[in-house]
Coordinates of C-alpha atoms in Angstrom, one line a residue:
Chain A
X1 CA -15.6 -15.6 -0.1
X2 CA -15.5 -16.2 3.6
X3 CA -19.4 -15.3 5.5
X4 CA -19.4 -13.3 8.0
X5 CA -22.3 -12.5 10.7
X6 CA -23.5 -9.3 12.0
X7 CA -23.4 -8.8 15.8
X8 CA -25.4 -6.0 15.7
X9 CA -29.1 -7.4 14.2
X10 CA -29.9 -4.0 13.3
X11 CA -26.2 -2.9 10.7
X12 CA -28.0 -2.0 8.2
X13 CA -30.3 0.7 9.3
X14 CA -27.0 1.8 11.6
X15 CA -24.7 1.5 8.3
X16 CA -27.1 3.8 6.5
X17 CA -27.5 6.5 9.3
X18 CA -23.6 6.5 10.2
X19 CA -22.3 7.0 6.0
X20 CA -25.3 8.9 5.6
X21 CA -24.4 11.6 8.6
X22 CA -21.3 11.8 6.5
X23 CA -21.1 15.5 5.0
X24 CA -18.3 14.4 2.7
X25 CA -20.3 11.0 2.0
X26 CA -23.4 13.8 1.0
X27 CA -21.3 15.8 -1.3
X28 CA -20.0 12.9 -3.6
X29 CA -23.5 12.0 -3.4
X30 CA -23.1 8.2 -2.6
X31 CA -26.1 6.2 -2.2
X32 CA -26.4 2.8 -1.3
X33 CA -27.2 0.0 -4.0
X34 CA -26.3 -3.2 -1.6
X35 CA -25.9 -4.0 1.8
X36 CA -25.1 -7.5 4.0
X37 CA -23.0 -8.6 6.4
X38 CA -19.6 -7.6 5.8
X39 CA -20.6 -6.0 2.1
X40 CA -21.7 -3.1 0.9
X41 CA -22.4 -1.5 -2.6
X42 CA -22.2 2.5 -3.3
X43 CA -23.1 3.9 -6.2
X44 CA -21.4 7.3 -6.8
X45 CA -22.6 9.9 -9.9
X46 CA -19.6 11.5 -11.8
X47 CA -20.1 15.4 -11.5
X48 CA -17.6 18.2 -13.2
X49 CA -16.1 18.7 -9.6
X50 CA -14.4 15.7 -8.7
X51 CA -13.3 15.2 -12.1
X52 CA -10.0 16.2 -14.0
X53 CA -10.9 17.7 -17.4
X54 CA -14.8 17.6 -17.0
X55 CA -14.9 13.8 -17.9
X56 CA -12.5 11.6 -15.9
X57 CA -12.6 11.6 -11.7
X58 CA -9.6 12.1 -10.3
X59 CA -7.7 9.5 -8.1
X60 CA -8.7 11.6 -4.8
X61 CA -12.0 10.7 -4.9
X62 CA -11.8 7.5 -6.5
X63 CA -10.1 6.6 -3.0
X64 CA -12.8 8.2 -0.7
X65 CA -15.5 6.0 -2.7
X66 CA -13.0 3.1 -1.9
X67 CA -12.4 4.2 1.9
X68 CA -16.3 4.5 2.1
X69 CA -16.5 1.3 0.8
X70 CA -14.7 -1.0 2.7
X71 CA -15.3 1.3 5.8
X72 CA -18.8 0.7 5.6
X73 CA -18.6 -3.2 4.8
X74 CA -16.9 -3.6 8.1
X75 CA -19.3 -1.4 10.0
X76 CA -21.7 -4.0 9.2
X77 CA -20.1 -6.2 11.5
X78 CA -19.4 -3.5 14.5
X79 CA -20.6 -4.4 17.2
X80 CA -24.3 -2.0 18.2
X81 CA -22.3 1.5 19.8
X82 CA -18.7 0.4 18.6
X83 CA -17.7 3.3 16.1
X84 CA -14.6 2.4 13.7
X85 CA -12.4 4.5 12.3
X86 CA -9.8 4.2 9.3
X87 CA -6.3 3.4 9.9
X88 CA -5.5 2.7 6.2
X89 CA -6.1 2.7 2.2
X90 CA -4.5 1.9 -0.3
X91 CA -5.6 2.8 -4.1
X92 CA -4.6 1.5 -7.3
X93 CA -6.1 2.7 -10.3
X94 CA -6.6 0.1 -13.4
X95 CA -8.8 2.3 -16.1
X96 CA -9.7 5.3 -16.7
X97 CA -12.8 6.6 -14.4
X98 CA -14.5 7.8 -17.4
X99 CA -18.4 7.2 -17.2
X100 CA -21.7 8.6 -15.4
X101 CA -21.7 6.1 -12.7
X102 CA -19.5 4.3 -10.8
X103 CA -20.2 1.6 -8.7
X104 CA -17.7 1.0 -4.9
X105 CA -18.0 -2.1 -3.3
X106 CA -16.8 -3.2 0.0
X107 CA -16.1 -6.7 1.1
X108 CA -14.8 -7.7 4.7
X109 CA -11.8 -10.3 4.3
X110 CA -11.4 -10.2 7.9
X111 CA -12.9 -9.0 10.7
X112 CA -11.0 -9.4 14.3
X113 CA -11.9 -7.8 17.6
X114 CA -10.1 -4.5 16.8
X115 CA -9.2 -4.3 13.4
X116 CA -11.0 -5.2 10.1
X117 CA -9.7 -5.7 6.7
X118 CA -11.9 -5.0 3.6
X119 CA -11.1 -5.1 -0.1
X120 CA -12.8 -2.6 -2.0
X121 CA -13.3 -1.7 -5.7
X122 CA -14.7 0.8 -8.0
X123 CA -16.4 -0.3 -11.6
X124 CA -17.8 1.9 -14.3
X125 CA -21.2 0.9 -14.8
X126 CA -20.9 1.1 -18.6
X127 CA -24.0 0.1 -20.8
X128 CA -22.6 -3.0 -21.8
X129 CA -19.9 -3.8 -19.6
X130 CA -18.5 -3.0 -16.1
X131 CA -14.8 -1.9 -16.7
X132 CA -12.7 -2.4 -12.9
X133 CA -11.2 1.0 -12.5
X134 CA -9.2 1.0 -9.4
X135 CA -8.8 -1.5 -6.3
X136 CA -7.5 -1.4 -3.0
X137 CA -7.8 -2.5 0.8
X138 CA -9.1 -0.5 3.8
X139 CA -8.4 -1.0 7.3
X140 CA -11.4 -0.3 10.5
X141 CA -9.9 0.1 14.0
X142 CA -12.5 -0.3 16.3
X143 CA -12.3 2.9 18.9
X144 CA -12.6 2.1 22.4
Chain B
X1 CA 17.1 13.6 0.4
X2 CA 18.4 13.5 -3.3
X3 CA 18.2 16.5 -5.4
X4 CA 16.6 17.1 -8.8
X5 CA 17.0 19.0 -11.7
X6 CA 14.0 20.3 -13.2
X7 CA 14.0 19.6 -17.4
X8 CA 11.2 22.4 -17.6
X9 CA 12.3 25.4 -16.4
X10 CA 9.0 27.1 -16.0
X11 CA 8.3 24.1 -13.9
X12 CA 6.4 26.4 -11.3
X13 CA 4.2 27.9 -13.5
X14 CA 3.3 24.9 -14.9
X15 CA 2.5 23.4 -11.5
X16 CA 0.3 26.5 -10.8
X17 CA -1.9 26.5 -13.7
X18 CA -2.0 22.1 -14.2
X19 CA -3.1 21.9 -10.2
X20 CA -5.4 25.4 -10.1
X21 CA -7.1 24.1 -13.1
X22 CA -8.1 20.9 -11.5
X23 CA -12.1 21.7 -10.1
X24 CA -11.3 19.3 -7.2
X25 CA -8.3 21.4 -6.2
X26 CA -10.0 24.5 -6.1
X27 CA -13.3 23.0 -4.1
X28 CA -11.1 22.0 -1.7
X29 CA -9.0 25.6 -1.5
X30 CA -5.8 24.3 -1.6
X31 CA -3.4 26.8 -1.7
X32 CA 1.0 26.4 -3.0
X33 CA 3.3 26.9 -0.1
X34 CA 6.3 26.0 -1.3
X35 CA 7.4 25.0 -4.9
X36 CA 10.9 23.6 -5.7
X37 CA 12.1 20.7 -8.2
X38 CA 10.9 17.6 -6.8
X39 CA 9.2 19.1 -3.8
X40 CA 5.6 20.8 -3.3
X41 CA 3.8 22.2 0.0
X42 CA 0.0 22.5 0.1
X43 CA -2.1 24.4 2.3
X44 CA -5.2 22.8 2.6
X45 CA -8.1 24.3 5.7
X46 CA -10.4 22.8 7.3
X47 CA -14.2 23.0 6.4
X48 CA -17.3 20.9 8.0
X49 CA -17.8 19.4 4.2
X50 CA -14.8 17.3 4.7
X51 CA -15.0 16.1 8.4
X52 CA -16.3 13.3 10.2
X53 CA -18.2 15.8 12.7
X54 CA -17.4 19.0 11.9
X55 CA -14.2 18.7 13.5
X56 CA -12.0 15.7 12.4
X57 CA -11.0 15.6 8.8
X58 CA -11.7 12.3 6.8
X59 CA -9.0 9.7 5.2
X60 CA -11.0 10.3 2.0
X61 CA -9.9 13.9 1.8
X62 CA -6.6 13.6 3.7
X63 CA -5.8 10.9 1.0
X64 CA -6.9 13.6 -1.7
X65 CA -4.3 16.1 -0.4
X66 CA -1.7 13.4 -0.6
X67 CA -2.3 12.1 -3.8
X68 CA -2.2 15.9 -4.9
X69 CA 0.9 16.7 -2.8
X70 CA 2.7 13.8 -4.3
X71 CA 1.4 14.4 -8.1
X72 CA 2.1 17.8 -8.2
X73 CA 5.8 17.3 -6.7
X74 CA 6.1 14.7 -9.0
X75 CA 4.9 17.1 -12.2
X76 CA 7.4 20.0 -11.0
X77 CA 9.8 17.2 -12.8
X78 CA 7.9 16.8 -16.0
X79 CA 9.4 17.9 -19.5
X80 CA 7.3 20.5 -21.0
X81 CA 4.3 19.2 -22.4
X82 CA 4.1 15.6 -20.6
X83 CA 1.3 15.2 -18.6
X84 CA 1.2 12.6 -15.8
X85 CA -1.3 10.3 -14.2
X86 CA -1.8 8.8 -10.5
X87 CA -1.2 5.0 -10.9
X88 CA -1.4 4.8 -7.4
X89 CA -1.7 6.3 -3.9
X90 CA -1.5 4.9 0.0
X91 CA -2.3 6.4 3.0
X92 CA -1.7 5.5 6.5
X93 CA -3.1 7.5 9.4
X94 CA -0.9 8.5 12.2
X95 CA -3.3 10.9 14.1
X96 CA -6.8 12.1 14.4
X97 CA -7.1 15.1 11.6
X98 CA -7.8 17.2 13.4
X99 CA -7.3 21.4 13.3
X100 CA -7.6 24.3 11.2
X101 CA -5.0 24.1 8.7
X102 CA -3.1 21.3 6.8
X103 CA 0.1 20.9 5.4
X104 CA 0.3 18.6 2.6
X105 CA 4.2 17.7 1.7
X106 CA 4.8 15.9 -1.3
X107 CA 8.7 15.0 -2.2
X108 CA 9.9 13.0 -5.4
X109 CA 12.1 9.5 -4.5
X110 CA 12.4 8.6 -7.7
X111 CA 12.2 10.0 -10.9
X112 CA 12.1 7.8 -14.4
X113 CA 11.4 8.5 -17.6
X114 CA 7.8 6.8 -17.4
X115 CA 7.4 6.7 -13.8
X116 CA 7.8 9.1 -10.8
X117 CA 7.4 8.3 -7.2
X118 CA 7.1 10.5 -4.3
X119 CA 6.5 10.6 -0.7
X120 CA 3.6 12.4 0.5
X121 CA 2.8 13.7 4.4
X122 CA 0.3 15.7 6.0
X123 CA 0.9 17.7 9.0
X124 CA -2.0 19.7 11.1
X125 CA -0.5 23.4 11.5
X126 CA -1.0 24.0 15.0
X127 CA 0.2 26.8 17.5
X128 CA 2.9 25.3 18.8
X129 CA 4.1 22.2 16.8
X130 CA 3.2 20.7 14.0
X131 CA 1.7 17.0 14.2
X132 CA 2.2 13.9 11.5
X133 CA -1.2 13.0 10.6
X134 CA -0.8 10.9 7.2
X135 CA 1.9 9.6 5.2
X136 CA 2.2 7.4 1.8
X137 CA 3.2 7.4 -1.3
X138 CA 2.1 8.3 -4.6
X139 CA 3.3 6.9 -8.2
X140 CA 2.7 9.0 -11.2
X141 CA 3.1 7.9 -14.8
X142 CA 3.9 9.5 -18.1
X143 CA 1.4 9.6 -20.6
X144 CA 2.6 9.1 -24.0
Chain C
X1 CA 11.2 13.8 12.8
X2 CA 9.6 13.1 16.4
X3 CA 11.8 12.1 19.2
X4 CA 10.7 9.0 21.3
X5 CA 11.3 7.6 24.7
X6 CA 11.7 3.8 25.0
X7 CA 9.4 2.1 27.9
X8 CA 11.6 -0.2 28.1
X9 CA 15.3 0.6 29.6
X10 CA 17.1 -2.3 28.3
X11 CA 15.5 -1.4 24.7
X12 CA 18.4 -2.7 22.7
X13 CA 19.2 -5.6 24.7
X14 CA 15.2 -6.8 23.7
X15 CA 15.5 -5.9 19.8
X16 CA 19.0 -7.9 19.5
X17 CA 18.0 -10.8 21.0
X18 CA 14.7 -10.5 19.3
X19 CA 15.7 -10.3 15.8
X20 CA 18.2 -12.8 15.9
X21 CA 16.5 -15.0 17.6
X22 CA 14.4 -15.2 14.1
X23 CA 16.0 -17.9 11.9
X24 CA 14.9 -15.8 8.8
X25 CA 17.1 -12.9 9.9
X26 CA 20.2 -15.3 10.6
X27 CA 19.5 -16.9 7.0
X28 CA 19.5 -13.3 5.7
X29 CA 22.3 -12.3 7.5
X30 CA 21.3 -9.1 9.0
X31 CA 23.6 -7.4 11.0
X32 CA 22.8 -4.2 13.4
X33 CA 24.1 -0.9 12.4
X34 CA 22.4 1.1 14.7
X35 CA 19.6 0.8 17.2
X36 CA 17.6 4.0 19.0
X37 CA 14.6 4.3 20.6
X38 CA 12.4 4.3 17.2
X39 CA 14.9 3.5 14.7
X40 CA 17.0 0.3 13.5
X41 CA 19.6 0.6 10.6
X42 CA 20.2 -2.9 9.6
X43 CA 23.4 -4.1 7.1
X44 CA 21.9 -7.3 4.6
X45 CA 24.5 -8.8 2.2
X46 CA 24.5 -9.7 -1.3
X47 CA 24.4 -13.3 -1.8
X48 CA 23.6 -15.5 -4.9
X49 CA 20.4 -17.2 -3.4
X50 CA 18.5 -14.1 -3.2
X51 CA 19.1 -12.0 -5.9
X52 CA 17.4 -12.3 -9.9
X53 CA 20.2 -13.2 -12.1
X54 CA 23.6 -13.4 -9.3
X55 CA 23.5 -9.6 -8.9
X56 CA 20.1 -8.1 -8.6
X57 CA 18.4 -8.7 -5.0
X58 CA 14.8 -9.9 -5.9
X59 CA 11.7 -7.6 -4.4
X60 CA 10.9 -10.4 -2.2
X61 CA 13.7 -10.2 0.0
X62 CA 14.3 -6.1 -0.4
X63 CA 10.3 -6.5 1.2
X64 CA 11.7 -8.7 4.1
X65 CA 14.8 -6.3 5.0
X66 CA 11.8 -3.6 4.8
X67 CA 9.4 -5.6 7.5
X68 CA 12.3 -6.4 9.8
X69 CA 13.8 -2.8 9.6
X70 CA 10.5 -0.9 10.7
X71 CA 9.5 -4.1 12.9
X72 CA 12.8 -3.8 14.7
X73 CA 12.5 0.3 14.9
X74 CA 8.6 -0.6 16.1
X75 CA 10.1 -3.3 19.1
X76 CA 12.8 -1.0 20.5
X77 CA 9.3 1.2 21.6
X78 CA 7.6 -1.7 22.9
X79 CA 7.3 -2.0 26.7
X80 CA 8.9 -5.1 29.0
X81 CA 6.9 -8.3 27.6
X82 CA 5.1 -7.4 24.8
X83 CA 5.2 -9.0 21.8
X84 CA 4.3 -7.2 18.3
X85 CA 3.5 -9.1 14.8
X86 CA 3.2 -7.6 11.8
X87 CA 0.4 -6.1 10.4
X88 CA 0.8 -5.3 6.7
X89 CA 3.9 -4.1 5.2
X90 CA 4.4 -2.5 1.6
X91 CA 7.2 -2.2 -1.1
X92 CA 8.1 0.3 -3.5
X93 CA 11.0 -0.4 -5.7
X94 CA 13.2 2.5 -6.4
X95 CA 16.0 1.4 -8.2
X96 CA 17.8 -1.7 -9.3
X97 CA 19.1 -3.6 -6.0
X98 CA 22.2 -4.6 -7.4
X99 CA 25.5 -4.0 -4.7
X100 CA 27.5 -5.9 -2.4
X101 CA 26.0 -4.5 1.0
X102 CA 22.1 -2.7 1.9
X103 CA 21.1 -0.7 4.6
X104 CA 17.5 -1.2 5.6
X105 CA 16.7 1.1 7.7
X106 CA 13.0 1.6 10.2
X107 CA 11.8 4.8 11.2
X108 CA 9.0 4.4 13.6
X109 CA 6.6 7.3 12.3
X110 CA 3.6 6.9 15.7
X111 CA 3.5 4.7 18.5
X112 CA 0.4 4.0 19.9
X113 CA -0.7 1.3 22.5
X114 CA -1.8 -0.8 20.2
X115 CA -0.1 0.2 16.8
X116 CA 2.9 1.4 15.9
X117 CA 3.6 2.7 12.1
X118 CA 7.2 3.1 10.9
X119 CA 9.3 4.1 8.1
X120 CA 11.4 1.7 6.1
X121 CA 13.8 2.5 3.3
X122 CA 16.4 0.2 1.9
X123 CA 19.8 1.9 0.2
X124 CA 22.4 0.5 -1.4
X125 CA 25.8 1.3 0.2
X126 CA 28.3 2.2 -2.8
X127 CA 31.5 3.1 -2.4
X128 CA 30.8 7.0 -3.6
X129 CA 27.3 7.3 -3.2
X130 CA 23.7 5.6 -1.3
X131 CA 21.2 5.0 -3.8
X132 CA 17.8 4.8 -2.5
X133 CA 16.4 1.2 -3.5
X134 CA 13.1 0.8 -1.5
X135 CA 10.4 2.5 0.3
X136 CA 7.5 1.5 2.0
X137 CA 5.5 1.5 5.0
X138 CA 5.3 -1.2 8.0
X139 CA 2.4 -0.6 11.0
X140 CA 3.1 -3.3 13.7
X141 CA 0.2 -4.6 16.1
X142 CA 0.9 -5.0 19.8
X143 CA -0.4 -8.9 20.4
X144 CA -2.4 -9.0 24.0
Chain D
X1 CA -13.2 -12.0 -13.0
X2 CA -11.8 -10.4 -16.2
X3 CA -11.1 -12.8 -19.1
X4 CA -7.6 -12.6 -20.3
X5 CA -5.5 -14.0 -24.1
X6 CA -1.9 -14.4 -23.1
X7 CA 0.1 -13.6 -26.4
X8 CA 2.4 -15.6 -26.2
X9 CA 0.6 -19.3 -26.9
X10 CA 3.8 -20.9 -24.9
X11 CA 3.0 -18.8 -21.8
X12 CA 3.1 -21.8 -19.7
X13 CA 6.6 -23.1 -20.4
X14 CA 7.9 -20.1 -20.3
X15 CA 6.7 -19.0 -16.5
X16 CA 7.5 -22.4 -15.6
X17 CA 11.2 -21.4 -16.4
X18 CA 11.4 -18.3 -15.7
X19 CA 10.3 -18.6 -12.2
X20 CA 12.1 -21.9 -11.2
X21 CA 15.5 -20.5 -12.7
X22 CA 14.8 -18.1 -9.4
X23 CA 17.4 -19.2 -6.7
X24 CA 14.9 -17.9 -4.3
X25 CA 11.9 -19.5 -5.6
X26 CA 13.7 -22.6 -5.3
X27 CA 15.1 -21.9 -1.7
X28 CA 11.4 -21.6 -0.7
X29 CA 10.5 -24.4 -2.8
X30 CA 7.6 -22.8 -4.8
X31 CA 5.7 -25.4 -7.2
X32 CA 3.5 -25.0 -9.5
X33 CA -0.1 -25.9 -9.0
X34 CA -1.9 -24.1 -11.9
X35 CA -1.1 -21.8 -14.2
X36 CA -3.6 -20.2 -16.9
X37 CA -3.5 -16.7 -18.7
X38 CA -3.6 -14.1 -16.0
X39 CA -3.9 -16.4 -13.1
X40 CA -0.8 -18.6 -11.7
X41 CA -1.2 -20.7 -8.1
X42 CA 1.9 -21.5 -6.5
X43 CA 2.3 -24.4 -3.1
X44 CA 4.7 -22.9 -0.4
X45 CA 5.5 -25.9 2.0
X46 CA 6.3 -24.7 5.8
X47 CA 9.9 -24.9 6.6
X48 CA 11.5 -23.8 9.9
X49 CA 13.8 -21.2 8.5
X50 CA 10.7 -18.8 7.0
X51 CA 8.7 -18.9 10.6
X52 CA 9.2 -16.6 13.6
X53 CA 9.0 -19.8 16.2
X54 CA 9.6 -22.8 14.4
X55 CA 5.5 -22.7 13.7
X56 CA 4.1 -19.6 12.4
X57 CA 5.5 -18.2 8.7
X58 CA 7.0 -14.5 9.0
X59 CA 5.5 -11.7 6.7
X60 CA 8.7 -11.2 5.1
X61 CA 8.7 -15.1 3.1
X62 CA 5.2 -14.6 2.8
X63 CA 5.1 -10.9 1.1
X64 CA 7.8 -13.0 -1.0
X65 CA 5.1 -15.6 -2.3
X66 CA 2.6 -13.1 -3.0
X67 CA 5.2 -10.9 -5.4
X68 CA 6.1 -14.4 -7.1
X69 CA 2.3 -15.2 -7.5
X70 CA 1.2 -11.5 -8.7
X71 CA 4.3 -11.4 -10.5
X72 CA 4.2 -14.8 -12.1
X73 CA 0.5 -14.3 -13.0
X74 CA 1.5 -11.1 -14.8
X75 CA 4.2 -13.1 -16.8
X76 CA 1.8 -15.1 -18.0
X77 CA 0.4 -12.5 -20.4
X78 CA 4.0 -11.4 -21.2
X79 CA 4.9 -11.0 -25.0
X80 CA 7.9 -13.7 -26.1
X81 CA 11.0 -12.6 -24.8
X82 CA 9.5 -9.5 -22.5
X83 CA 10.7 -9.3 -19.0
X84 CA 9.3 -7.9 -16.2
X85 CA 10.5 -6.4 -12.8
X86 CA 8.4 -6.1 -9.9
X87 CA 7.6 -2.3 -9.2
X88 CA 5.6 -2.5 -6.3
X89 CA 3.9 -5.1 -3.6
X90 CA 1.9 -4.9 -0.4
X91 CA 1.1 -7.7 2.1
X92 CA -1.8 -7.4 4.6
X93 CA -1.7 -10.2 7.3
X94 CA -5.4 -11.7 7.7
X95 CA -4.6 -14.5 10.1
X96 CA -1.6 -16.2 11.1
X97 CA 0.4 -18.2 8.3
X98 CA 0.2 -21.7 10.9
X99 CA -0.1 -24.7 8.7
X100 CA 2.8 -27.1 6.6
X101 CA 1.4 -25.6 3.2
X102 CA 0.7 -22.6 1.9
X103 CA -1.5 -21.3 -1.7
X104 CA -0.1 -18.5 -3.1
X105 CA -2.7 -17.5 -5.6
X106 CA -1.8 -14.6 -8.3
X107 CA -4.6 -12.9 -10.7
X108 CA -4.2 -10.0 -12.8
X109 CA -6.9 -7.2 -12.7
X110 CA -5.4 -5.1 -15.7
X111 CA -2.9 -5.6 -18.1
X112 CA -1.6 -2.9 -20.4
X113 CA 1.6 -2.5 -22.3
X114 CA 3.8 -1.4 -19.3
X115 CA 1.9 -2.4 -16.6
X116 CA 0.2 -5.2 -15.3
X117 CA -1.1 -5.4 -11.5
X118 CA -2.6 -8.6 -9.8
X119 CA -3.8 -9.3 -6.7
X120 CA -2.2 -11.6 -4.8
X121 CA -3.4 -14.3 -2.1
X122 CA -2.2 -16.7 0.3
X123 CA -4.2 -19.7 1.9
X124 CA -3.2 -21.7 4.3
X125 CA -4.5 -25.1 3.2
X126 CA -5.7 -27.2 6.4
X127 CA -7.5 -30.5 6.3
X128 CA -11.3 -28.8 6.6
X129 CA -10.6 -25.2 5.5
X130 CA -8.4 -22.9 3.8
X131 CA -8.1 -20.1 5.4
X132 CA -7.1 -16.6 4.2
X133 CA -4.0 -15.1 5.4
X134 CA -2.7 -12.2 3.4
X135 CA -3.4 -10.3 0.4
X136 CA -1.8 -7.8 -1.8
X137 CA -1.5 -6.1 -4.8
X138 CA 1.5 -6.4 -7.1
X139 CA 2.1 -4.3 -10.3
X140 CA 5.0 -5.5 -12.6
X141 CA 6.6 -3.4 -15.8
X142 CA 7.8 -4.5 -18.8
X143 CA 11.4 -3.9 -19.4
X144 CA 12.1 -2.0 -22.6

C-alpha cells in the first residue's frame, strides 16, 4: 500500500475535531480506533436504530460508516484550512452486519490536488474472527 | 421507462408496513409520496442530526434515502412473502443538499427472479424548482 | 431532465472530431446518432471480436460504449480548449447484450467547472422493441 | 486477505480456457501471470488502438481488464461446469494508464452460491515502480 504524507503536521487533532463536529458522526456514535496519514479506523456500536429487525444494520448506515471512513482517511492529507467534501460512494455489502461492533476503515489510494480516492471497509469485530461485511470507494473534492 | 406488473397485489400495503417497520426509516421521518409497481417517492425533511452544519445534508444520509428509495421500489415487485436484501448501493452527488424537504425517487430497471435493480434520485423540493442532488443505483436480491 | 447551454458554439463539430479521432471508438465502430448540448446517442455494432460466445457482447465493451456515451454527452458542455478524462465510470448489466445494433446513449446529469456527471444507458435496438441492457454512471474531470 | 478452497481441484485449467477462448481477451492480448483460488493476475501489453493518443490507455479497455481480472478470479472458485456472467463493474481512474504493460490484478472478497464479488486492480508496471491506476469492484453470478 502506497505512503502517503500529511501536509498539515497537525491531521490528526484536525481529523478528530472536523468528524467529531459531525452531528450525524455523534449519533452513530463513531469513535476513533486508528489514525495516520491517509488511514483512519472507526469503530461503530450496533444500536436497535440503525438496524433492520433489531440485529442486523441496514445498508444505509453501513455506507455512512464507509463515507466517514474514507472521508476522513483523505482529510488526513488536506491541506491545514482545505475542507473536503464528498462527491461519491459506492457500497457493496459481502455479509451480514450482524454483531455488536463494527469496525470502518479508510485508506487513501490516491490523493491529487483536488480530488482523493479512498477505499473503505466495514468488519464485524467478531470474538474470534473479523468477518468483511461490505466494501466500497469514496471520493474527497477539495472545496476551494 | 418500462412498465411492471406487480405479482402481489397488495403490493402497497406491503411496502407500507416492510419500510414503516424499519427503526431507521422512522428516525429519519420518511414519509410515501407516491407508490406504483416498480416506482416509490419518499419524503424525507431536513433536521440538524443529519447535516454537515445544520444546513447541508450529508452523503451518508442522502445515500440512506437512496438505498431506501430504490429497495422499496424494488419490493413493490416482490411475490408475497419474499423478502429482499440490498446487495448494493451508489451514490454520486450532483449538488450541495441543501433545503427543507427531499424527494427520494426510486424506479425499478430490471426486475429478475433473484435480482432487482433500480435507479434511485434525490431532488431538494424547493419553491420554485426542484434540484438533482443525488443519483445511483441500488441492487436488491431475493432471499430464499 | 435539465436543459443545458453549450459554451462552446461549434459543440458538435468538437465532439465529432473528438471521438473519432480515438482509435478505440473507430475499432468499435461507433457511429453518432444524435448529439445536443448534454447528450450523445451513439449506434455500436455487433461483431464476433467482442461479444462472449459470437452473439453476446461481453461487459467489457458494453462498459466502453457506456464511458464514451456519457464522455461524449460530458464534451459537447465543455468550453473552446478544454480537454476532459475520465474519472471513474460504472456498469450495471441489465439484460443479455445479445442484437445486431446498440444505442449507448449519455445524459449529462450536472456540469460543473471542474466535473461533469452524466447518464449512460446502453439498449439494444430490436426490430419491435428497445431492451434496456446497461446502466451506469460516468463523472468526467476537466484536465487544467 | 480471506483464505479461499476452489471446488473444483482443476480450477486452473479451466480459467485458463475459459478466458482465452474470449475473442476479446485475446484482441487485448491478456496473459496469464498467476492464478490461485480467488486471486487471478492478468499482463495487459500497451497497444495503440486501446489509448486516447497513441500513449495513454482509455478507461474503456481498461474497465475491460479489471471485469476479466474480478471476473476471472471469481471463476476460479466456480464449481465444474458453472458459468458466470458479469453483473456489475466499476473503474476508478487513480493515475494515468502511461506505460507498455499493464497488471490487472483480480481477488475475491466473498464468495457465495450466486454471487461472488472481487476487487479488481490495475498497475502499471514501470522499471522502479508500479504504480496504481484503477480499481473496481466486480460481482459475477452463477448461471443456473
Amino acid at each position: 500500500m502506497k505512503t502517503f504524507i500529511a501536509p498539515n503536521p497537525a491531521y490528526e487533532d484536525a481529523v478528530r475535531k472536523m468528524l467529531l463536529s459531525m452531528p450525524f458522526v455523534r449519533w452513530l456514535g463513531l469513535s476513533f480506533e486508528h489514525i495516520a496519514p491517509g488511514r483512519v479506523d472507526f469503530i461503530m456500536p450496533n444500536r436497535p436504530e440503525i438496524t433492520f429487525d433489531g440485529k442486523a444494520v441496514q445498508a444505509g448506515p453501513i455506507g455512512a460508516l464507509l463515507d466517514f471512513a474514507g472521508g476522513a482517511a483523505a482529510f488526513t492529507l488536506a491541506p491545514l484550512g482545505v475542507m473536503l467534501a464528498t462527491i461519491d460512494f459506492s457500497v457493496k455489502l459481502l455479509a451480514p452486519a450482524i454483531g455488536d461492533r463494527f469496525l470502518g476503515r479508510g485508506q487513501v489510494l490516491s490523493a491529487g490536488k483536488s480530488l482523493i480516492v479512498a477505499r473503505a471497509d466495514t468488519f464485524v469485530l467478531g470474538k474470534l474472527e473479523e468477518i468483511h461485511v461490505a466494501t466500497g470507494l469514496v471520493t474527497m473534492r477539495a472545496l476551494a
